[in-house]
Tab-separated table of C-alpha atoms in Angstrom:
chain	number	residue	atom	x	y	z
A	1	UNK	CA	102.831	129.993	95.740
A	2	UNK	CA	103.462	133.225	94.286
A	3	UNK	CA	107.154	134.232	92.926
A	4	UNK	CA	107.203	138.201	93.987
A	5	UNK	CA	107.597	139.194	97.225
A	6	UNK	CA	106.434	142.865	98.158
A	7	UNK	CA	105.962	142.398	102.728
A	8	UNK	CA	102.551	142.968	104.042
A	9	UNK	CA	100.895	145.979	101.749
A	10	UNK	CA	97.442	145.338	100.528
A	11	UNK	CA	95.293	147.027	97.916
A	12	UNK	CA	93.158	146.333	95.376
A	13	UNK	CA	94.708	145.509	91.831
A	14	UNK	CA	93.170	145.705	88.630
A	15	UNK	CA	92.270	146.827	85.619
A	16	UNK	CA	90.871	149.932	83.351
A	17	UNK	CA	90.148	148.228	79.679
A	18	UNK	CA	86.493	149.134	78.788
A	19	UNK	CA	86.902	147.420	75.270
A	20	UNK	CA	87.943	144.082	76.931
A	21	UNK	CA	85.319	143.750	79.471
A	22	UNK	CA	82.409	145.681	78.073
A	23	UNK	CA	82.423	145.794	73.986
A	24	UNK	CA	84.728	143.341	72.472
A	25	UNK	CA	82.758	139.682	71.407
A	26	UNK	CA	84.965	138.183	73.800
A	27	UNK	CA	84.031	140.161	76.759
A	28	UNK	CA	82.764	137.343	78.995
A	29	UNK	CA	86.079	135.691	78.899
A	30	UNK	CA	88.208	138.710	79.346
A	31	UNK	CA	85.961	139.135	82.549
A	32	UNK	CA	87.112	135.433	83.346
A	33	UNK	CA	90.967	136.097	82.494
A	34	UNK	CA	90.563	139.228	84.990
A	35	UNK	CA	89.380	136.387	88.139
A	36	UNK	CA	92.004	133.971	86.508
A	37	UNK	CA	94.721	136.729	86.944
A	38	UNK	CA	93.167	137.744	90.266
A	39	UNK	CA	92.129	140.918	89.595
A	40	UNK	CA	89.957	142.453	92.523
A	41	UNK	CA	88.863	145.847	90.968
A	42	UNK	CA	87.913	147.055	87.416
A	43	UNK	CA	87.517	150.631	86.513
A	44	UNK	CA	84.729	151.427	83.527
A	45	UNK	CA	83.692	154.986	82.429
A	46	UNK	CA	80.000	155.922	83.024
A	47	UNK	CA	79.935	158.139	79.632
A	48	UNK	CA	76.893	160.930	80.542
A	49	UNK	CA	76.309	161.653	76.783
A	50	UNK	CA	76.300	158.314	76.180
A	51	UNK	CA	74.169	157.112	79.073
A	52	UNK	CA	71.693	159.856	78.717
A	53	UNK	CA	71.869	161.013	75.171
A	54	UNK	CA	68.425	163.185	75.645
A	55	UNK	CA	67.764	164.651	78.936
A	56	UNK	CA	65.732	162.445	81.051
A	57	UNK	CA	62.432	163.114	82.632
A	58	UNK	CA	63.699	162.324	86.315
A	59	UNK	CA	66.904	162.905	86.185
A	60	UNK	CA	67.939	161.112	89.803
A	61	UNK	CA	65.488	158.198	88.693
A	62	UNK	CA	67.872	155.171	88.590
A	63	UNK	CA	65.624	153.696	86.201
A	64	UNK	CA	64.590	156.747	83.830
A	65	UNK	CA	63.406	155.100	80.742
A	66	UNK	CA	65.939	157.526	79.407
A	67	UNK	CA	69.161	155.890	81.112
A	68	UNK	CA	70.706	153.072	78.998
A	69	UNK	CA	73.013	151.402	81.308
A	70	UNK	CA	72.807	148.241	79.478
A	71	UNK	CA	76.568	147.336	79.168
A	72	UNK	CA	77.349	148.617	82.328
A	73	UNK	CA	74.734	146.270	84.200
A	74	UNK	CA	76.059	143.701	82.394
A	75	UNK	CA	79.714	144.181	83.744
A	76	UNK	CA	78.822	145.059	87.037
A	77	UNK	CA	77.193	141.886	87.670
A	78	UNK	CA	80.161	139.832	85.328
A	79	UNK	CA	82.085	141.595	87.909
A	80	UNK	CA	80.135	140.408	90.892
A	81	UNK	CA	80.083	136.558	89.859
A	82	UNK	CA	84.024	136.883	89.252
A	83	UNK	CA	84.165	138.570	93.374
A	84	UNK	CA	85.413	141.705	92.202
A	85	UNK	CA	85.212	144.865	93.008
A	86	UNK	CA	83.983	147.654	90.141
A	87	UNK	CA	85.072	151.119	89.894
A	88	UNK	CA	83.003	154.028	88.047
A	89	UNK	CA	83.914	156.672	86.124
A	90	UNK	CA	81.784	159.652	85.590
A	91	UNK	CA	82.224	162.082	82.957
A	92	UNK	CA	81.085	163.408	79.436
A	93	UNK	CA	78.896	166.274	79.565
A	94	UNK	CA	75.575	165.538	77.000
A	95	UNK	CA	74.881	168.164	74.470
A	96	UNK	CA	71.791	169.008	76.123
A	97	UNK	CA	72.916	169.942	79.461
A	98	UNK	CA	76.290	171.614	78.307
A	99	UNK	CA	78.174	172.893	75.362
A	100	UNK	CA	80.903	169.984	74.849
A	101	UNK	CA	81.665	167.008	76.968
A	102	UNK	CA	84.765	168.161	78.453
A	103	UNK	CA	82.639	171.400	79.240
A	104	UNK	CA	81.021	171.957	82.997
A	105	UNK	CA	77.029	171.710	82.438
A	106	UNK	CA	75.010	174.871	82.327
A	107	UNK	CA	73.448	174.165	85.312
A	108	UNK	CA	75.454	171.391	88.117
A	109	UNK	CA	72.531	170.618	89.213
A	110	UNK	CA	72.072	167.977	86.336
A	111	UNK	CA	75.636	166.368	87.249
A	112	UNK	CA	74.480	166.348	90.669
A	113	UNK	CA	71.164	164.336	89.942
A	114	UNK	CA	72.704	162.468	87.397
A	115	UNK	CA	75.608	161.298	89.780
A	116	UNK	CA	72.619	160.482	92.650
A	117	UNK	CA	70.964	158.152	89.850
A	118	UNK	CA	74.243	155.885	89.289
A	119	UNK	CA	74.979	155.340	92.738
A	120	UNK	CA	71.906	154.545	93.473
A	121	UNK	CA	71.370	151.902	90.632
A	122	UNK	CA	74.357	150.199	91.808
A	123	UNK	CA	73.514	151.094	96.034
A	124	UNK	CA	72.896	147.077	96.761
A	125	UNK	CA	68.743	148.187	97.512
A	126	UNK	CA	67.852	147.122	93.779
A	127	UNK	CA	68.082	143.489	93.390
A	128	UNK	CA	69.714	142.268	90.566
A	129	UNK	CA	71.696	145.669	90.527
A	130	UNK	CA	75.289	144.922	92.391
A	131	UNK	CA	77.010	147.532	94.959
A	132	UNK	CA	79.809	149.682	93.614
A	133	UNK	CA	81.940	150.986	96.523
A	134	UNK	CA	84.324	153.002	94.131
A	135	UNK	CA	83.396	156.336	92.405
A	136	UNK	CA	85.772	159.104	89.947
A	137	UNK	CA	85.025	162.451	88.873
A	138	UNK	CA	85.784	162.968	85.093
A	139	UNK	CA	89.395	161.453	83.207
A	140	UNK	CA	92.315	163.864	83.836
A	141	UNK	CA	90.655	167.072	84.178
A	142	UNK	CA	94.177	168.857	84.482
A	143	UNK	CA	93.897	168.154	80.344
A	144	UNK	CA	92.043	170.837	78.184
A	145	UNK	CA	91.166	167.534	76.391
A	146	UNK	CA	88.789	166.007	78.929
A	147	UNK	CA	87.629	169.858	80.900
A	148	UNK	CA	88.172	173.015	79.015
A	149	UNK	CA	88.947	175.709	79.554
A	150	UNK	CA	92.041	175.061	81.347
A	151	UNK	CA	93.078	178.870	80.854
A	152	UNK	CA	90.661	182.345	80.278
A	153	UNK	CA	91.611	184.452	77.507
A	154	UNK	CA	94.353	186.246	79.453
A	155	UNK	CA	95.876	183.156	80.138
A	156	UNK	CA	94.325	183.066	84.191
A	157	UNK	CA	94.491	179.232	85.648
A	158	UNK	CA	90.468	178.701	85.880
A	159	UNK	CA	90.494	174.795	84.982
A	160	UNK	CA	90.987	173.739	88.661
A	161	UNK	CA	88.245	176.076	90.206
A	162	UNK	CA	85.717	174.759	87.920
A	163	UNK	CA	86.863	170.991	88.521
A	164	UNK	CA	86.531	171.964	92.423
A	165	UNK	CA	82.417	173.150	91.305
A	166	UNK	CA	82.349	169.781	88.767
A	167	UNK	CA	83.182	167.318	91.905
A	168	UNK	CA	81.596	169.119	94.175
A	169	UNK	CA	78.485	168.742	92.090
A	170	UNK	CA	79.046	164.494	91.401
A	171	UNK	CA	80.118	164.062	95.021
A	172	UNK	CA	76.901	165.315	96.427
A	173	UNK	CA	74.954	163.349	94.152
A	174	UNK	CA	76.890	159.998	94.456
A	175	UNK	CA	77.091	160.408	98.512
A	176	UNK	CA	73.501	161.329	98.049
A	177	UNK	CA	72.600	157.838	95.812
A	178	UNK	CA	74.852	155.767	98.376
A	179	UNK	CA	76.393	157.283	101.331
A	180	UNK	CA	78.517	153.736	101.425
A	181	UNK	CA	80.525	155.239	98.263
A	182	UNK	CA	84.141	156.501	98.033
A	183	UNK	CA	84.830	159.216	95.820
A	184	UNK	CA	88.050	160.019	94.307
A	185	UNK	CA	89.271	163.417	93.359
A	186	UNK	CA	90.935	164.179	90.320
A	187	UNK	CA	92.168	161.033	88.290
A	188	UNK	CA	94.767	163.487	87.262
A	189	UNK	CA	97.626	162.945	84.376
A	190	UNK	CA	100.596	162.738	85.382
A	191	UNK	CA	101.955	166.270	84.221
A	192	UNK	CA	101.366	169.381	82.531
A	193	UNK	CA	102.773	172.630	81.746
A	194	UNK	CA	100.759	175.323	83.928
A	195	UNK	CA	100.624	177.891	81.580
A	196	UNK	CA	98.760	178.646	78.085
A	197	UNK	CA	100.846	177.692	74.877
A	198	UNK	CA	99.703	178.529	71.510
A	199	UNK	CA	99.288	175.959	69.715
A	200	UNK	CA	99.532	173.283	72.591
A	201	UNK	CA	96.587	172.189	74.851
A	202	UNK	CA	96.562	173.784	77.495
A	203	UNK	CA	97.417	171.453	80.732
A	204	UNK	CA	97.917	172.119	84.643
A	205	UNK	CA	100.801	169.678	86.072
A	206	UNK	CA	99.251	167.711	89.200
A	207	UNK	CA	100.658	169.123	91.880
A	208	UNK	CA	99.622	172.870	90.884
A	209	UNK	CA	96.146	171.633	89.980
A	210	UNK	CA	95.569	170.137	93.590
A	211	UNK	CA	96.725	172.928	95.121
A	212	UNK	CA	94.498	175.570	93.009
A	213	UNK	CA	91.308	173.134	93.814
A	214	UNK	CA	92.164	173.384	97.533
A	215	UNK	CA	92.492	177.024	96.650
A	216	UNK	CA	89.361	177.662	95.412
A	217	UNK	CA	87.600	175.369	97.838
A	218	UNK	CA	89.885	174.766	100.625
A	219	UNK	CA	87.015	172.256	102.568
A	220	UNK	CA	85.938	170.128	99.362
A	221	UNK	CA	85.255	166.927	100.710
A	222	UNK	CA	86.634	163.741	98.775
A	223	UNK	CA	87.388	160.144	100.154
A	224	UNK	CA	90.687	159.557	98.113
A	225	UNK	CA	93.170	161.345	95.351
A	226	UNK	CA	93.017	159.313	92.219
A	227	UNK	CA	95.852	159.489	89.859
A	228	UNK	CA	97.838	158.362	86.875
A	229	UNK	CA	101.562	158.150	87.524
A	230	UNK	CA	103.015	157.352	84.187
A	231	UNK	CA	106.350	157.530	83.072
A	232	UNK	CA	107.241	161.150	80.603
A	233	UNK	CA	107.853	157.831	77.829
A	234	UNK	CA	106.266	154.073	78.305
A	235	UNK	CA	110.111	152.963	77.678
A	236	UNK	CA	111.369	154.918	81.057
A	237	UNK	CA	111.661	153.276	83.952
A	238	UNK	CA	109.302	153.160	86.596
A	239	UNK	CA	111.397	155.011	88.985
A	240	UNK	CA	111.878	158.172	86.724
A	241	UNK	CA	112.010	161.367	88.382
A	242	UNK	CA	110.199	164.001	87.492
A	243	UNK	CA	110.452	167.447	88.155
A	244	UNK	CA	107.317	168.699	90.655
A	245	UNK	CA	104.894	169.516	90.685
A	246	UNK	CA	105.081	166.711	87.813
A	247	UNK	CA	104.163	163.482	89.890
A	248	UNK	CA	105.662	160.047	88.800
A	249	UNK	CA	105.047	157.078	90.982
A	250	UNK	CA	108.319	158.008	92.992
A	251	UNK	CA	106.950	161.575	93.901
A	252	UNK	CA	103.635	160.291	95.363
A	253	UNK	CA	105.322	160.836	98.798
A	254	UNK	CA	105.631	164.669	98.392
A	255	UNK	CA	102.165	164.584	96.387
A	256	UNK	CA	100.266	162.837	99.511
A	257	UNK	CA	102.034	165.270	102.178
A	258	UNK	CA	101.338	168.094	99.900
A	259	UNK	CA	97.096	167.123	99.715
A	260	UNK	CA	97.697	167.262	104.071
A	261	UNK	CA	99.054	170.666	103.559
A	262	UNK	CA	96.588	171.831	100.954
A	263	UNK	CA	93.370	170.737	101.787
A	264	UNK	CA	94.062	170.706	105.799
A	265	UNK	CA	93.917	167.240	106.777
A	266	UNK	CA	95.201	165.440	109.747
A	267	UNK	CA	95.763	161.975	108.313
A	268	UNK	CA	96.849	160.909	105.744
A	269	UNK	CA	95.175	161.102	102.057
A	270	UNK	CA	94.779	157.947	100.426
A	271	UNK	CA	95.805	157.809	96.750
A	272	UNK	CA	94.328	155.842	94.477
A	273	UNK	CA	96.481	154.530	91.205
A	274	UNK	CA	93.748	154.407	88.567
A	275	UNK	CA	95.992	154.583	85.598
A	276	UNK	CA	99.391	152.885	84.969
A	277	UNK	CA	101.107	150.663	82.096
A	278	UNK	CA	104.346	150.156	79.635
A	279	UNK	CA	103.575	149.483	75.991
A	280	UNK	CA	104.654	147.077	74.418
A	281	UNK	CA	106.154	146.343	70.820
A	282	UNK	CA	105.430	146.740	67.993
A	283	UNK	CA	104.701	149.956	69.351
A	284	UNK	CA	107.237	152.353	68.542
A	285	UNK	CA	107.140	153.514	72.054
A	286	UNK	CA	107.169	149.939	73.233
A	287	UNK	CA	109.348	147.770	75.323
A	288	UNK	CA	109.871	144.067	74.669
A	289	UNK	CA	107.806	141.755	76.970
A	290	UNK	CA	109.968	140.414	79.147
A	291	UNK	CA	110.980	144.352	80.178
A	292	UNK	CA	107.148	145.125	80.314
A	293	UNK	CA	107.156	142.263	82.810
A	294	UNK	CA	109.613	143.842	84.933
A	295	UNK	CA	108.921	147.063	84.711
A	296	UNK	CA	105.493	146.163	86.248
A	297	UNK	CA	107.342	144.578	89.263
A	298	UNK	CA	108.905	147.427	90.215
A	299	UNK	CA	106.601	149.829	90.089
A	300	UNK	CA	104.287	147.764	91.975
A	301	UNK	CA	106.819	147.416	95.150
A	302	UNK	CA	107.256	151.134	94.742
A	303	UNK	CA	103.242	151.421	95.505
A	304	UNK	CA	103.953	148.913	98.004
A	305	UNK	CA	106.214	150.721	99.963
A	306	UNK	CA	103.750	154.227	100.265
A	307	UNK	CA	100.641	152.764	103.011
A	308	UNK	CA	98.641	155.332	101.653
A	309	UNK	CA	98.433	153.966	98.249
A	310	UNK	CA	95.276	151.009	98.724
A	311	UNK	CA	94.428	150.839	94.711
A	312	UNK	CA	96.101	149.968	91.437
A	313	UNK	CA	94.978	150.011	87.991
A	314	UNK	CA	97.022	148.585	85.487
A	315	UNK	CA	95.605	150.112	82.079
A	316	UNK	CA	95.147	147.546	79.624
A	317	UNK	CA	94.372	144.218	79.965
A	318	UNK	CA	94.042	143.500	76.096
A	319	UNK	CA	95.647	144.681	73.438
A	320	UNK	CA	92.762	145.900	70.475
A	321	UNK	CA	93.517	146.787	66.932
A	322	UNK	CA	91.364	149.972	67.668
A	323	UNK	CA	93.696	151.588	70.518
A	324	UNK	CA	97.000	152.304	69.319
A	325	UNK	CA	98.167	151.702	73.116
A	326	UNK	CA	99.104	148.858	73.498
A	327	UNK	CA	100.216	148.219	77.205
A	328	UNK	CA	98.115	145.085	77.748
A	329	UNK	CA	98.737	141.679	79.330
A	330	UNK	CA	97.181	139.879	76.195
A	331	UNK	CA	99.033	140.821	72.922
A	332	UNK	CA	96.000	141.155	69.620
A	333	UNK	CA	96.177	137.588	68.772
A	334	UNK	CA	95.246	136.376	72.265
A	335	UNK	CA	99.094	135.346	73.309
A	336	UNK	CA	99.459	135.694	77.180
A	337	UNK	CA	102.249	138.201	77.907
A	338	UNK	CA	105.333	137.126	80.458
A	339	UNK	CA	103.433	140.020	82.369
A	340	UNK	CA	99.759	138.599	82.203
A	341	UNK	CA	101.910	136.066	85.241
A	342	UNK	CA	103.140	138.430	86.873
A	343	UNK	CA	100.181	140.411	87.508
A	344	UNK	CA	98.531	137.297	88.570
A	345	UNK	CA	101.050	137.102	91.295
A	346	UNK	CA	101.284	140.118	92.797
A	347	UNK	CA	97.433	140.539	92.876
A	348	UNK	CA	97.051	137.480	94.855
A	349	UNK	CA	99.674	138.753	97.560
A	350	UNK	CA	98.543	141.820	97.531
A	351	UNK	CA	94.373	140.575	97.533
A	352	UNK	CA	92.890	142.853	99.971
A	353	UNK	CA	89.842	139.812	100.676
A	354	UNK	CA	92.739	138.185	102.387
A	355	UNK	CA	93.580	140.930	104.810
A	356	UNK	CA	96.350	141.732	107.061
A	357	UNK	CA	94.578	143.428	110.015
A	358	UNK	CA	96.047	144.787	113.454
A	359	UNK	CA	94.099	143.755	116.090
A	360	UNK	CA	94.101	144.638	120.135
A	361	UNK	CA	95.997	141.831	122.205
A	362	UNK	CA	94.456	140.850	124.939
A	363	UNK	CA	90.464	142.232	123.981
A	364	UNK	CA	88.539	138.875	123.091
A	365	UNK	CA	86.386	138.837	119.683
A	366	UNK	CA	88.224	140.644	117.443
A	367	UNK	CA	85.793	141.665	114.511
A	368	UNK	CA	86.843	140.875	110.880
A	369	UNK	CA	85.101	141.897	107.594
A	370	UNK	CA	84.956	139.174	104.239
A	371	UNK	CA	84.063	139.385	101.153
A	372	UNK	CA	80.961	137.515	99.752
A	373	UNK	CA	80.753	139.563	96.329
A	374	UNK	CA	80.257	135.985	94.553
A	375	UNK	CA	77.377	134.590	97.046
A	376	UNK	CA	75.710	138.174	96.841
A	377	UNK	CA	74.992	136.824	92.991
A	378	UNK	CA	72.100	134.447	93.678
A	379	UNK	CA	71.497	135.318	97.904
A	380	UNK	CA	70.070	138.418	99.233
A	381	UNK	CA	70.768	141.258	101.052
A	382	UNK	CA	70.562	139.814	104.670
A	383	UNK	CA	70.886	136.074	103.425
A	384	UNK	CA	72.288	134.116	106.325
A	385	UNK	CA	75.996	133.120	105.467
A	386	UNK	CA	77.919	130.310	107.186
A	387	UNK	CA	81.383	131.223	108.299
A	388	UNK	CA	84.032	128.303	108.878
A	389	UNK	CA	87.041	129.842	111.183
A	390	UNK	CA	90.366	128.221	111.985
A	391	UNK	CA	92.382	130.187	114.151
A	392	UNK	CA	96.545	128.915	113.751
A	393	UNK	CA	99.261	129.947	115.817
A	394	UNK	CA	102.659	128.346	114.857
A	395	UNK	CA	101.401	124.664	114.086
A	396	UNK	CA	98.933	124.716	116.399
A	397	UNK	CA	95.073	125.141	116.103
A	398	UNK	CA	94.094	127.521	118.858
A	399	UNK	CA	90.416	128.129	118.331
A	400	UNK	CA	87.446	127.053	115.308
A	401	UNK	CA	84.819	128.983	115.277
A	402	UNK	CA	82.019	128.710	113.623
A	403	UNK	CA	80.046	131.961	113.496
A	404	UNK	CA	76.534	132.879	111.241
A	405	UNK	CA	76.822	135.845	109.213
A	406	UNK	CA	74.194	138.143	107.697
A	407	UNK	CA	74.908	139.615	104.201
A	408	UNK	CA	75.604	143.258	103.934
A	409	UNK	CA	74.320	145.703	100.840
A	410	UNK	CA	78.026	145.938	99.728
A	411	UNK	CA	78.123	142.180	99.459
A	412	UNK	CA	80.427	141.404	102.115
A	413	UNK	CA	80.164	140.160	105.870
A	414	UNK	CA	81.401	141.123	109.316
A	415	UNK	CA	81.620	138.704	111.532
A	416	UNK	CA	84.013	138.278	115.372
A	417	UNK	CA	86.526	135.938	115.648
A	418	UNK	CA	85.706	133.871	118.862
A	419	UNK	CA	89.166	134.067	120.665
A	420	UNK	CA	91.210	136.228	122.232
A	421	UNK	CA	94.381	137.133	120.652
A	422	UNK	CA	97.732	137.591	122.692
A	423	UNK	CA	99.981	140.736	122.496
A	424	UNK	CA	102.972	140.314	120.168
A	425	UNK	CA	101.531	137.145	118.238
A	426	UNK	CA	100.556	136.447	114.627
A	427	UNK	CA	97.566	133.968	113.430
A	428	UNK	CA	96.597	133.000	110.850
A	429	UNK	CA	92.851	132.456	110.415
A	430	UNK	CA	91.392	129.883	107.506
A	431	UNK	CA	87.835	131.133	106.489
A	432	UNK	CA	85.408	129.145	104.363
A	433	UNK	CA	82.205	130.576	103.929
A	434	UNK	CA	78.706	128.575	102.095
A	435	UNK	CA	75.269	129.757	101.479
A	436	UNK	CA	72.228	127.804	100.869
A	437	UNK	CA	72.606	127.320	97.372
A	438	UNK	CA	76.451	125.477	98.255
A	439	UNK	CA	78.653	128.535	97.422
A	440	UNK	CA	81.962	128.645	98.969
A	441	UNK	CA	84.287	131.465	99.067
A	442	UNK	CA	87.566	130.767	100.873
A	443	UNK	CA	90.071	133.802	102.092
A	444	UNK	CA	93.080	133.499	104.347
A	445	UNK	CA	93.338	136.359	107.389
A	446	UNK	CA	96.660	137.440	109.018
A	447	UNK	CA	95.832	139.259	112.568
A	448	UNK	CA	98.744	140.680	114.078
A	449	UNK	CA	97.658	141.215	117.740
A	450	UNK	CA	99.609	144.133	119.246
């Protein structure tokens, strides 16, 4: 069983390492290490210039001769064996639609149609192309680095109202190549200095760029808030306070009520951790592993504690001799870090496949969703899937049903429970699911029946 205990949060843990998983010669088995370490999301970049280096003759054609997506498919369905979850990045404006890559395109309209082509390669109606559920809008656009300008000439904020017109532009196109996808906003850094410094690139702090996009589009539409919470130094601790609108992973509470505020909604804004680690040594900014190790605990129950928070990405999983950071869970030379363990633990508690779901006492049938992300390899969209229920209570076995499923385009299942739960009680449901090739996938549901 696993050592850390965090209560009842789930989200989906993972990681961002697009050398590991998509270009080192060992890429298959990082993809395995990932499922061995129970990883249930990876992020990848979808580089534009790279993916369209000439402009395409149908730009929203999935399947413009144009488009090489050859690395990606090849993750995305590694992913899919392994039953998890990918995450895309888009960004990287190609010379010929725009002056730079961290430059808005001459016309949106090309990010737009560009955006509709990805999500609809990966939509689940292409067989042999897997769903993606998960979507971001350009790396830390609060950084001149990755959208410029960040400041006009007289030193006016503009970097946030043209982010607002760049994910405006990707979210219609995405939502229009898969209205299944989320979208996250931002994928912010974790500070910045709002104001134009010679010499210095010029950055917005999180909190003031958020509140400047809700400014200049106060009804922009956007599923979660994706950002990167890292420490000011990979040697600080994870519960380092920062001064806002500078967001660590212990401000994320005034961040999230600050979104409601901003942007005018009634609930409350899921954010999604995309980015996270502590280097390790050698590193000069490095801490030894057994401090990396713990470090990671505790900023994991700090995510834990925030029900808003259903995603984090732990950036990297392997360390490379071509990225001077080295925060992964596999030193160079292939050694397993104390951390590569600890990961593995707290991903499998906090494995959203195994959900913890509230459910109505006393209303017979409650309905439960499970993943089939594995099965959806080799069956169909709308392949029949056998479902295996045990319903426990205490000791006892209080109902074993044994339900047949259809497949859903995002690869996973919904399916009622045949019983009716009682008000105040917990069970415990065993599922097994099998196909007709003699897949199994096995998850373990907690309904609390209130």
């Amino acid at each position: 069983m696993p050592s850390v205990a965090f209560g009842a949060a789930r989200m989906y843990v993972g990681f961002y390492d697009d050398a590991a998983f998509r270009w080192r010669a060992d890429h298959v088995q990082n993809l395995d290490r990932a499922r061995d370490a129970h990883a249930t999301i990876i992020n990848a970049a979808v580089n534009w210039a790279k993916v369209a280096p000439t402009r395409p003759a149908n730009a929203s054609n999935p399947f413009d001769p144009t488009y090489n997506f050859s690395d990606l498919d090849e993750l995305i369905r590694g992913a899919q064996a392994r039953g998890i979850e990918p995450m895309l990045q888009i960004w990287g404006t190609p010379t010929w639609a725009g002056p730079a890559a961290n430059r808005l395109p001459r016309q949106l309209s090309s990010l737009t149609a560009f955006a509709r082509a990805v999500a609809a390669r990966y939509s689940g109606r292409y067989p042999g192309y897997p769903f993606v559920r998960f979507y971001g809008v350009w790396n830390e656009p609060n950084l001149n680095q990755f959208l410029a300008p960040q400041f006009d000439k007289k030193g006016r904020s503009v970097g946030p109202a043209l982010y607002a017109k760049l994910f405006k532009a990707a979210y219609t196109g995405i939502k229009g190549g898969n209205s299944l996808a989320q979208v996250g906003l931002g994928e912010t850094s974790a500070r910045g200095r709002d104001r134009h410094v010679g010499g210095l690139q010029d950055t917005h702090s999180p909190g003031r760029f958020y509140q400047l996009v809700a400014k200049a589009s106060p009804n922009l539409k956007f599923d979660a808030v994706a950002h990167h919470p890292y420490p000011t130094d990979p040697k600080q601790r994870p519960e380092q306070a920062v001064r806002w609108p500078n967001v660590s992973l212990s401000s994320i509470p005034r961040l999230e009520s600050s979104l409601k505020q901003w942007f005018h909604r009634k609930s409350a804004v899921p954010i999604w951790i995309t980015e996270y680690g502590h280097e390790t040594n050698p590193d000069p900014s490095g801490v030894d592993y057994q401090t990396q190790s713990d470090y990671m605990k505790r900023a994991f129950a700090i995510a834990a504690r925030y029900p808003y928070v259903p995603m984090f990405i732990w950036f990297v999983l392997h360390d490379d001799a071509g990225d001077p950071w080295q925060s992964g869970l596999i030193a160079e030379d292939g050694t397993l870090k104390p951390a590569f363990f600890t990961f593995a633990d707290i991903a499998y508690q906090f494995d959203p496949r195994n959900a913890l779901l509230v459910v109505k006492g006393g209303v017979p049938n409650p309905v439960v969703r499970l993943s089939a992300r594995q099965m959806a390899t080799r069956s169909p969209v709308g392949a029949t899937i056998g479902v295996d229920m045990r319903v426990i209570l205490g000791d006892s076995l209080v109902a074993h049903p044994q339900p047949q499923a259809k497949l859903g385009i995002d690869d996973w299942v919904t399916v009622p429970v045949a019983f009716t739960p009682v008000k105040g009680r917990t069970y415990y449901v065993q599922v097994q699911m099998n196909d007709i090739h003699g897949d199994t996938v096995s998850w373990l549901l907690t309904l609390v029946a209130r």
